[in-house]
């Protein structure tokens, strides 16, 4: 039987996630949005691309959650994106309302689905979704860390002139400007990242990584990044559907790991068919731990504002 993945919110990240997923031919796809005709139009366009790339993927668009019934994974991208000058946290209340409905309706039709969150502010929205659906923690996961780490990898590749495939970077923490690029755990073909370039160049890369989302928002002016966030979603969906036990940085519900309890936060997780199989704990230095705590305080503030 074929896998089914539904994407709620058929805007830039939603439709681009469908695109990357269709190319992988790992699931039939459903796009849902509140805008009439738009998910139907995008789904039909994508379906009509399948003969050219030789992939047998069914793509359906709808304004009705009934179309999502029986999904293995529901990806939630519904919500407002940032405008120039806005922080991710400025989206908090409006997006919490949207995510609440999206999560409830999705689980009503797919009670066994894994929820994958993308809507910002990411960590808080994952918590909203878990709360309203009462799903176990392992079935709710948020995408941010693959994207933030990919940005850092891209910047290191540009700096060193080395293939992106050789570069391994790990960005942890909340998906905000206080995220924590773990330079000590990052490497270039096994060589510690810190040994590959002068400290000031590395500091500049860390800073650009932290502000990577804002850099794109200020260039685009009418929305936020979508190619890289969407391909990160595709990687996570594939890891789950193929039961790969893939370790990636992602937003997971912490229950004491890293000294944090009761919040979604960006940490290395192992993804498999049941969802978040485990949270991996690095042993961190005091400085790294302090940076994580600072980032966690920002996430906790949003949780308090939402009364979660
Ligand atoms: O790494 C990450 N986590 C992120 C998060 C990376 C990129 C984008 N990130 C956030 O995802 C962004 O800040 C937004 O909160 C969401 C969606 O971003 P996107 O760029 O896809 O925004 P769009 O293009 O505006 O698409 C959002 C769609 C749009 O078509 C709306 O009509 C739809 O969401 N929408 C809804 N769909 C279903 N149900 C409801 N209630 C609804 N409300 C809006």
mmCIF file of C-alpha atoms and ligand atoms in Angstrom:
data_model
loop_
_atom_site.group_PDB
_atom_site.id
_atom_site.type_symbol
_atom_site.label_atom_id
_atom_site.label_comp_id
_atom_site.label_asym_id
_atom_site.label_seq_id
_atom_site.Cartn_x
_atom_site.Cartn_y
_atom_site.Cartn_z
ATOM 1 C CA UNK A 1 0.000 0.000 0.000
ATOM 2 C CA UNK A 2 1.246 3.456 -0.857
ATOM 3 C CA UNK A 3 2.113 5.989 1.803
ATOM 4 C CA UNK A 4 0.052 9.141 2.034
ATOM 5 C CA UNK A 5 1.383 12.528 3.079
ATOM 6 C CA UNK A 6 -0.867 15.555 3.485
ATOM 7 C CA UNK A 7 0.392 19.100 3.567
ATOM 8 C CA UNK A 8 -1.751 21.726 5.251
ATOM 9 C CA UNK A 9 -1.017 25.140 3.804
ATOM 10 C CA UNK A 10 -0.300 25.054 0.073
ATOM 11 C CA UNK A 11 1.672 28.297 0.028
ATOM 12 C CA UNK A 12 5.368 28.585 -0.754
ATOM 13 C CA UNK A 13 6.740 26.029 1.699
ATOM 14 C CA UNK A 14 3.765 23.667 1.382
ATOM 15 C CA UNK A 15 3.780 23.449 -2.386
ATOM 16 C CA UNK A 16 7.572 23.317 -2.575
ATOM 17 C CA UNK A 17 7.583 20.460 -0.040
ATOM 18 C CA UNK A 18 5.129 18.648 -2.303
ATOM 19 C CA UNK A 19 7.490 19.236 -5.220
ATOM 20 C CA UNK A 20 10.553 17.797 -3.445
ATOM 21 C CA UNK A 21 8.473 14.887 -2.111
ATOM 22 C CA UNK A 22 6.952 14.051 -5.493
ATOM 23 C CA UNK A 23 10.437 13.788 -6.975
ATOM 24 C CA UNK A 24 11.294 11.184 -4.337
ATOM 25 C CA UNK A 25 8.186 9.111 -5.236
ATOM 26 C CA UNK A 26 7.678 8.000 -1.654
ATOM 27 C CA UNK A 27 4.022 8.894 -1.072
ATOM 28 C CA UNK A 28 0.815 10.111 -2.628
ATOM 29 C CA UNK A 29 0.271 13.738 -1.742
ATOM 30 C CA UNK A 30 -2.641 15.922 -0.647
ATOM 31 C CA UNK A 31 -2.451 19.717 -0.487
ATOM 32 C CA UNK A 32 -4.999 21.562 1.669
ATOM 33 C CA UNK A 33 -5.453 25.318 1.947
ATOM 34 C CA UNK A 34 -8.192 27.795 2.859
ATOM 35 C CA UNK A 35 -7.817 29.601 -0.460
ATOM 36 C CA UNK A 36 -10.346 28.184 -2.920
ATOM 37 C CA UNK A 37 -8.931 26.656 -6.076
ATOM 38 C CA UNK A 38 -5.285 27.267 -5.173
ATOM 39 C CA UNK A 39 -4.425 23.842 -3.699
ATOM 40 C CA UNK A 40 -6.420 22.185 -6.492
ATOM 41 C CA UNK A 41 -4.552 24.175 -9.138
ATOM 42 C CA UNK A 42 -1.102 23.545 -7.667
ATOM 43 C CA UNK A 43 -1.822 19.849 -7.157
ATOM 44 C CA UNK A 44 -3.018 19.435 -10.745
ATOM 45 C CA UNK A 45 0.027 21.279 -12.081
ATOM 46 C CA UNK A 46 2.340 19.022 -10.057
ATOM 47 C CA UNK A 47 0.415 15.901 -11.145
ATOM 48 C CA UNK A 48 0.896 16.962 -14.746
ATOM 49 C CA UNK A 49 4.666 17.188 -14.160
ATOM 50 C CA UNK A 50 4.887 13.531 -13.124
ATOM 51 C CA UNK A 51 4.972 12.018 -16.643
ATOM 52 C CA UNK A 52 8.024 14.143 -17.475
ATOM 53 C CA UNK A 53 10.025 12.880 -14.499
ATOM 54 C CA UNK A 54 8.520 9.391 -14.681
ATOM 55 C CA UNK A 55 7.129 9.273 -11.158
ATOM 56 C CA UNK A 56 3.821 7.637 -10.285
ATOM 57 C CA UNK A 57 2.578 9.935 -7.584
ATOM 58 C CA UNK A 58 -1.051 10.925 -7.047
ATOM 59 C CA UNK A 59 -1.361 14.597 -6.120
ATOM 60 C CA UNK A 60 -4.691 15.993 -4.941
ATOM 61 C CA UNK A 61 -5.636 19.497 -3.824
ATOM 62 C CA UNK A 62 -8.582 20.362 -1.608
ATOM 63 C CA UNK A 63 -10.131 22.881 0.769
ATOM 64 C CA UNK A 64 -11.558 20.003 2.794
ATOM 65 C CA UNK A 65 -9.675 17.988 5.402
ATOM 66 C CA UNK A 66 -11.672 14.893 4.417
ATOM 67 C CA UNK A 67 -9.227 14.550 1.494
ATOM 68 C CA UNK A 68 -6.411 13.964 3.996
ATOM 69 C CA UNK A 69 -8.039 10.900 5.600
ATOM 70 C CA UNK A 70 -5.670 8.043 6.365
ATOM 71 C CA UNK A 71 -2.452 10.058 6.058
ATOM 72 C CA UNK A 72 0.752 8.581 7.440
ATOM 73 C CA UNK A 73 2.245 12.021 7.938
ATOM 74 C CA UNK A 74 0.590 15.446 8.033
ATOM 75 C CA UNK A 75 2.898 18.401 7.458
ATOM 76 C CA UNK A 76 1.553 21.702 8.797
ATOM 77 C CA UNK A 77 2.799 24.827 7.036
ATOM 78 C CA UNK A 78 -0.442 26.805 7.329
ATOM 79 C CA UNK A 79 -0.009 30.285 8.706
ATOM 80 C CA UNK A 80 1.462 33.665 8.047
ATOM 81 C CA UNK A 81 5.103 34.123 7.038
ATOM 82 C CA UNK A 82 7.324 36.978 8.227
ATOM 83 C CA UNK A 83 7.489 40.378 6.566
ATOM 84 C CA UNK A 84 10.717 42.423 6.624
ATOM 85 C CA UNK A 85 11.414 43.687 10.136
ATOM 86 C CA UNK A 86 9.242 41.041 11.805
ATOM 87 C CA UNK A 87 10.632 38.402 14.114
ATOM 88 C CA UNK A 88 9.286 34.857 14.074
ATOM 89 C CA UNK A 89 7.704 35.554 17.457
ATOM 90 C CA UNK A 90 5.579 38.362 15.971
ATOM 91 C CA UNK A 91 3.526 35.610 14.326
ATOM 92 C CA UNK A 92 2.726 33.907 17.623
ATOM 93 C CA UNK A 93 -0.984 34.520 18.267
ATOM 94 C CA UNK A 94 -2.272 34.539 14.688
ATOM 95 C CA UNK A 95 -0.463 31.352 13.800
ATOM 96 C CA UNK A 96 -1.410 29.576 17.034
ATOM 97 C CA UNK A 97 -5.084 29.869 16.019
ATOM 98 C CA UNK A 98 -4.394 28.552 12.533
ATOM 99 C CA UNK A 99 -2.218 25.681 13.758
ATOM 100 C CA UNK A 100 -4.782 24.681 16.369
ATOM 101 C CA UNK A 101 -7.465 24.128 13.737
ATOM 102 C CA UNK A 102 -5.058 22.519 11.271
ATOM 103 C CA UNK A 103 -3.791 20.020 13.849
ATOM 104 C CA UNK A 104 -7.225 19.150 15.235
ATOM 105 C CA UNK A 105 -8.801 18.652 11.817
ATOM 106 C CA UNK A 106 -5.843 16.641 10.536
ATOM 107 C CA UNK A 107 -5.852 14.208 13.437
ATOM 108 C CA UNK A 108 -9.624 13.850 13.230
ATOM 109 C CA UNK A 109 -9.195 12.330 9.758
ATOM 110 C CA UNK A 110 -5.822 10.633 10.342
ATOM 111 C CA UNK A 111 -5.720 9.534 13.982
ATOM 112 C CA UNK A 112 -2.513 7.553 13.462
ATOM 113 C CA UNK A 113 -0.577 10.235 11.628
ATOM 114 C CA UNK A 114 2.704 11.787 12.649
ATOM 115 C CA UNK A 115 2.472 15.591 12.712
ATOM 116 C CA UNK A 116 5.382 17.480 11.230
ATOM 117 C CA UNK A 117 5.337 21.182 11.987
ATOM 118 C CA UNK A 118 6.823 24.013 9.988
ATOM 119 C CA UNK A 119 4.725 27.074 10.897
ATOM 120 C CA UNK A 120 6.536 29.753 12.929
ATOM 121 C CA UNK A 121 7.332 30.388 15.690
ATOM 122 C CA UNK A 122 8.196 26.765 15.177
ATOM 123 C CA UNK A 123 8.861 25.383 18.648
ATOM 124 C CA UNK A 124 5.760 27.000 20.140
ATOM 125 C CA UNK A 125 3.567 25.855 17.237
ATOM 126 C CA UNK A 126 4.703 22.262 17.735
ATOM 127 C CA UNK A 127 3.619 22.565 21.336
ATOM 128 C CA UNK A 128 0.211 23.959 20.317
ATOM 129 C CA UNK A 129 -0.245 20.997 17.975
ATOM 130 C CA UNK A 130 0.674 18.447 20.631
ATOM 131 C CA UNK A 131 -1.582 20.058 23.197
ATOM 132 C CA UNK A 132 -4.713 20.240 21.058
ATOM 133 C CA UNK A 133 -4.322 16.741 19.620
ATOM 134 C CA UNK A 134 -3.085 15.073 22.823
ATOM 135 C CA UNK A 135 -0.704 13.047 20.656
ATOM 136 C CA UNK A 136 2.222 11.306 22.328
ATOM 137 C CA UNK A 137 5.427 13.335 22.090
ATOM 138 C CA UNK A 138 7.080 10.952 19.631
ATOM 139 C CA UNK A 139 4.405 11.728 17.017
ATOM 140 C CA UNK A 140 4.966 15.487 16.861
ATOM 141 C CA UNK A 141 8.164 16.895 15.408
ATOM 142 C CA UNK A 142 9.133 20.296 14.072
ATOM 143 C CA UNK A 143 11.461 21.167 11.229
ATOM 144 C CA UNK A 144 14.082 23.836 11.807
ATOM 145 C CA UNK A 145 17.451 22.270 12.591
ATOM 146 C CA UNK A 146 18.077 20.688 9.188
ATOM 147 C CA UNK A 147 17.453 24.074 7.587
ATOM 148 C CA UNK A 148 19.610 26.041 10.004
ATOM 149 C CA UNK A 149 22.389 23.449 9.728
ATOM 150 C CA UNK A 150 22.124 23.428 5.920
ATOM 151 C CA UNK A 151 22.538 27.195 5.878
ATOM 152 C CA UNK A 152 25.682 26.873 7.959
ATOM 153 C CA UNK A 153 26.958 24.063 5.691
ATOM 154 C CA UNK A 154 26.345 26.197 2.612
ATOM 155 C CA UNK A 155 28.255 29.135 4.110
ATOM 156 C CA UNK A 156 31.175 26.887 5.126
ATOM 157 C CA UNK A 157 31.262 25.403 1.606
ATOM 158 C CA UNK A 158 31.406 28.908 0.120
ATOM 159 C CA UNK A 159 34.194 29.895 2.514
ATOM 160 C CA UNK A 160 36.373 26.814 1.981
ATOM 161 C CA UNK A 161 35.566 25.899 -1.615
ATOM 162 C CA UNK A 162 34.820 22.330 -0.505
ATOM 163 C CA UNK A 163 31.878 20.157 -1.519
ATOM 164 C CA UNK A 164 28.779 20.587 0.625
ATOM 165 C CA UNK A 165 28.825 16.794 0.967
ATOM 166 C CA UNK A 166 31.990 16.998 3.077
ATOM 167 C CA UNK A 167 30.560 19.515 5.486
ATOM 168 C CA UNK A 168 28.692 18.452 8.583
ATOM 169 C CA UNK A 169 27.244 21.150 10.813
ATOM 170 C CA UNK A 170 24.857 20.925 13.704
ATOM 171 C CA UNK A 171 22.670 23.815 14.790
ATOM 172 C CA UNK A 172 20.633 23.245 17.931
ATOM 173 C CA UNK A 173 18.276 25.307 20.043
ATOM 174 C CA UNK A 174 15.061 27.179 19.335
ATOM 175 C CA UNK A 175 14.365 28.327 15.773
ATOM 176 C CA UNK A 176 15.132 31.965 16.484
ATOM 177 C CA UNK A 177 18.100 34.291 16.375
ATOM 178 C CA UNK A 178 19.415 32.727 19.609
ATOM 179 C CA UNK A 179 19.847 29.328 17.911
ATOM 180 C CA UNK A 180 23.105 27.557 18.782
ATOM 181 C CA UNK A 181 25.461 26.596 15.922
ATOM 182 C CA UNK A 182 27.610 23.896 17.533
ATOM 183 C CA UNK A 183 30.964 24.641 15.928
ATOM 184 C CA UNK A 184 32.771 22.129 18.143
ATOM 185 C CA UNK A 185 30.659 19.228 16.880
ATOM 186 C CA UNK A 186 30.843 20.365 13.246
ATOM 187 C CA UNK A 187 33.482 19.070 10.837
ATOM 188 C CA UNK A 188 34.770 19.093 7.277
ATOM 189 C CA UNK A 189 35.487 15.516 6.176
ATOM 190 C CA UNK A 190 36.312 14.661 9.778
ATOM 191 C CA UNK A 191 38.517 17.715 10.422
ATOM 192 C CA UNK A 192 37.066 19.833 13.240
ATOM 193 C CA UNK A 193 35.429 22.912 11.714
ATOM 194 C CA UNK A 194 37.288 25.162 14.136
ATOM 195 C CA UNK A 195 40.614 23.993 12.599
ATOM 196 C CA UNK A 196 39.619 24.827 9.043
ATOM 197 C CA UNK A 197 39.464 28.626 9.152
ATOM 198 C CA UNK A 198 40.423 31.634 11.296
ATOM 199 C CA UNK A 199 38.170 32.256 14.306
ATOM 200 C CA UNK A 200 36.829 35.543 12.931
ATOM 201 C CA UNK A 201 35.677 33.867 9.683
ATOM 202 C CA UNK A 202 33.941 31.146 11.662
ATOM 203 C CA UNK A 203 32.297 33.738 13.914
ATOM 204 C CA UNK A 204 30.985 35.517 10.803
ATOM 205 C CA UNK A 205 29.503 32.233 9.532
ATOM 206 C CA UNK A 206 27.855 31.562 12.887
ATOM 207 C CA UNK A 207 26.346 35.043 12.853
ATOM 208 C CA UNK A 208 25.109 34.720 9.248
ATOM 209 C CA UNK A 209 23.590 31.323 10.085
ATOM 210 C CA UNK A 210 21.671 32.756 13.032
ATOM 211 C CA UNK A 211 20.298 35.539 10.847
ATOM 212 C CA UNK A 212 19.905 33.322 7.774
ATOM 213 C CA UNK A 213 16.107 33.417 7.734
ATOM 214 C CA UNK A 214 16.033 37.192 8.104
ATOM 215 C CA UNK A 215 18.574 37.607 5.281
ATOM 216 C CA UNK A 216 16.177 35.871 2.873
ATOM 217 C CA UNK A 217 13.119 37.746 4.210
ATOM 218 C CA UNK A 218 14.790 41.100 3.617
ATOM 219 C CA UNK A 219 15.754 40.084 0.078
ATOM 220 C CA UNK A 220 12.367 38.622 -0.878
ATOM 221 C CA UNK A 221 10.344 41.369 0.857
ATOM 222 C CA UNK A 222 7.068 39.479 0.400
ATOM 223 C CA UNK A 223 7.690 36.182 2.196
ATOM 224 C CA UNK A 224 10.285 33.912 3.691
ATOM 225 C CA UNK A 225 12.527 31.077 2.539
ATOM 226 C CA UNK A 226 10.937 28.033 0.962
ATOM 227 C CA UNK A 227 13.309 25.881 -1.113
ATOM 228 C CA UNK A 228 15.578 24.939 1.786
ATOM 229 C CA UNK A 229 12.833 24.596 4.441
ATOM 230 C CA UNK A 230 10.831 22.422 2.056
ATOM 231 C CA UNK A 231 13.672 20.073 1.176
ATOM 232 C CA UNK A 232 14.332 19.690 4.896
ATOM 233 C CA UNK A 233 10.703 18.590 5.283
ATOM 234 C CA UNK A 234 11.199 16.088 2.452
ATOM 235 C CA UNK A 235 14.272 14.650 4.176
ATOM 236 C CA UNK A 236 12.378 14.192 7.449
ATOM 237 C CA UNK A 237 9.340 12.655 5.739
ATOM 238 C CA UNK A 238 11.582 10.214 3.875
ATOM 239 C CA UNK A 239 13.450 9.269 7.066
ATOM 240 C CA UNK A 240 10.148 8.417 8.738
ATOM 241 C CA UNK A 241 8.469 6.590 5.853
ATOM 242 C CA UNK A 242 11.600 4.542 5.122
ATOM 243 C CA UNK A 243 12.222 3.903 8.834
ATOM 244 C CA UNK A 244 15.798 5.074 8.371
ATOM 245 C CA UNK A 245 16.652 5.817 12.019
ATOM 246 C CA UNK A 246 18.192 9.005 10.669
ATOM 247 C CA UNK A 247 19.694 11.422 13.170
ATOM 248 C CA UNK A 248 18.894 15.047 12.329
ATOM 249 C CA UNK A 249 18.490 18.212 14.345
ATOM 250 C CA UNK A 250 14.757 18.859 14.795
ATOM 251 C CA UNK A 251 12.316 20.314 17.278
ATOM 252 C CA UNK A 252 11.219 17.637 19.741
ATOM 253 C CA UNK A 253 9.402 17.608 23.057
ATOM 254 C CA UNK A 254 11.984 17.441 25.823
ATOM 255 C CA UNK A 255 11.369 15.596 29.046
ATOM 256 C CA UNK A 256 14.537 16.354 30.963
ATOM 257 C CA UNK A 257 17.097 16.036 28.147
ATOM 258 C CA UNK A 258 19.598 18.914 28.101
ATOM 259 C CA UNK A 259 18.157 19.920 31.474
ATOM 260 C CA UNK A 260 14.931 21.072 29.772
ATOM 261 C CA UNK A 261 11.457 19.847 30.462
ATOM 262 C CA UNK A 262 8.078 20.453 28.855
ATOM 263 C CA UNK A 263 9.128 22.418 25.777
ATOM 264 C CA UNK A 264 9.746 21.691 22.106
ATOM 265 C CA UNK A 265 13.329 22.551 21.298
ATOM 266 C CA UNK A 266 15.898 21.910 18.588
ATOM 267 C CA UNK A 267 18.013 18.875 19.463
ATOM 268 C CA UNK A 268 19.422 15.893 17.558
ATOM 269 C CA UNK A 269 16.699 13.291 17.176
ATOM 270 C CA UNK A 270 16.532 9.870 15.582
ATOM 271 C CA UNK A 271 13.663 9.589 13.112
ATOM 272 C CA UNK A 272 12.013 6.302 12.146
ATOM 273 C CA UNK A 273 8.597 4.901 11.291
ATOM 274 C CA UNK A 274 7.171 5.639 14.737
ATOM 275 C CA UNK A 275 8.368 9.254 14.656
ATOM 276 C CA UNK A 276 10.922 10.611 17.123
ATOM 277 C CA UNK A 277 12.577 7.360 18.218
ATOM 278 C CA UNK A 278 14.949 9.084 20.575
ATOM 279 C CA UNK A 279 16.523 12.354 21.539
ATOM 280 C CA UNK A 280 20.305 12.205 21.281
ATOM 281 C CA UNK A 281 22.239 13.998 24.009
ATOM 282 C CA UNK A 282 25.597 15.593 23.228
ATOM 283 C CA UNK A 283 27.867 16.257 26.139
ATOM 284 C CA UNK A 284 28.133 20.021 26.004
ATOM 285 C CA UNK A 285 30.578 22.513 27.458
ATOM 286 C CA UNK A 286 29.334 25.043 29.992
ATOM 287 C CA UNK A 287 29.375 27.772 27.340
ATOM 288 C CA UNK A 288 27.341 25.682 24.910
ATOM 289 C CA UNK A 289 24.899 24.747 27.658
ATOM 290 C CA UNK A 290 24.503 28.417 28.624
ATOM 291 C CA UNK A 291 23.750 29.320 24.985
ATOM 292 C CA UNK A 292 21.119 26.574 24.829
ATOM 293 C CA UNK A 293 19.533 27.794 28.060
ATOM 294 C CA UNK A 294 19.320 31.326 26.655
ATOM 295 C CA UNK A 295 17.646 30.037 23.511
ATOM 296 C CA UNK A 296 15.267 27.886 25.585
ATOM 297 C CA UNK A 297 14.237 30.902 27.642
ATOM 298 C CA UNK A 298 12.957 32.549 24.444
ATOM 299 C CA UNK A 299 10.895 29.478 23.556
ATOM 300 C CA UNK A 300 9.525 29.218 27.108
ATOM 301 C CA UNK A 301 8.436 32.855 26.947
ATOM 302 C CA UNK A 302 6.234 32.076 23.919
ATOM 303 C CA UNK A 303 4.779 29.052 25.689
ATOM 304 C CA UNK A 304 3.857 31.236 28.661
ATOM 305 C CA UNK A 305 2.293 33.899 26.426
ATOM 306 C CA UNK A 306 0.098 31.205 24.861
ATOM 307 C CA UNK A 307 -0.831 29.730 28.258
ATOM 308 C CA UNK A 308 0.284 26.287 27.161
HETATM 309 O O1 LIG B 1 12.110 26.296 9.228
HETATM 310 C C1 LIG B 1 10.991 26.655 9.452
HETATM 311 N N1 LIG B 1 10.321 26.133 10.465
HETATM 312 C C2 LIG B 1 10.342 27.651 8.583
HETATM 313 C C3 LIG B 1 9.018 28.118 8.931
HETATM 314 C C4 LIG B 1 10.881 27.970 7.314
HETATM 315 C C5 LIG B 1 10.150 28.683 6.410
HETATM 316 C C6 LIG B 1 8.803 29.154 6.669
HETATM 317 N N2 LIG B 1 8.411 29.008 8.033
HETATM 318 C C7 LIG B 1 7.035 29.335 8.405
HETATM 319 O O2 LIG B 1 6.124 28.466 7.714
HETATM 320 C C8 LIG B 1 6.592 30.719 8.029
HETATM 321 O O3 LIG B 1 7.064 31.668 8.965
HETATM 322 C C9 LIG B 1 5.088 30.559 8.074
HETATM 323 O O4 LIG B 1 4.643 30.630 9.415
HETATM 324 C C10 LIG B 1 4.870 29.143 7.546
HETATM 325 C C11 LIG B 1 4.434 29.086 6.077
HETATM 326 O O5 LIG B 1 5.344 29.789 5.290
HETATM 327 P P1 LIG B 1 5.082 29.980 3.729
HETATM 328 O O6 LIG B 1 6.264 30.681 3.162
HETATM 329 O O7 LIG B 1 4.672 28.690 3.132
HETATM 330 O O8 LIG B 1 3.843 30.984 3.750
HETATM 331 P P2 LIG B 1 2.722 31.179 2.631
HETATM 332 O O9 LIG B 1 3.300 31.058 1.261
HETATM 333 O O10 LIG B 1 1.997 32.413 2.975
HETATM 334 O O11 LIG B 1 1.760 29.925 2.834
HETATM 335 C C12 LIG B 1 0.979 29.747 3.965
HETATM 336 C C13 LIG B 1 -0.319 29.189 3.486
HETATM 337 C C14 LIG B 1 -1.123 30.144 2.603
HETATM 338 O O12 LIG B 1 -1.377 29.548 1.342
HETATM 339 C C15 LIG B 1 -2.411 30.360 3.390
HETATM 340 O O13 LIG B 1 -3.556 30.499 2.565
HETATM 341 C C16 LIG B 1 -2.461 29.093 4.205
HETATM 342 O O14 LIG B 1 -1.141 28.876 4.625
HETATM 343 N N3 LIG B 1 -3.361 29.168 5.357
HETATM 344 C C17 LIG B 1 -4.107 28.130 5.744
HETATM 345 N N4 LIG B 1 -4.225 26.883 5.265
HETATM 346 C C18 LIG B 1 -5.100 26.055 5.881
HETATM 347 N N5 LIG B 1 -5.828 26.408 6.960
HETATM 348 C C19 LIG B 1 -5.712 27.650 7.478
HETATM 349 N N6 LIG B 1 -6.432 28.000 8.562
HETATM 350 C C20 LIG B 1 -4.844 28.565 6.865
HETATM 351 N N7 LIG B 1 -4.500 29.851 7.118
HETATM 352 C C21 LIG B 1 -3.604 30.207 6.188
#
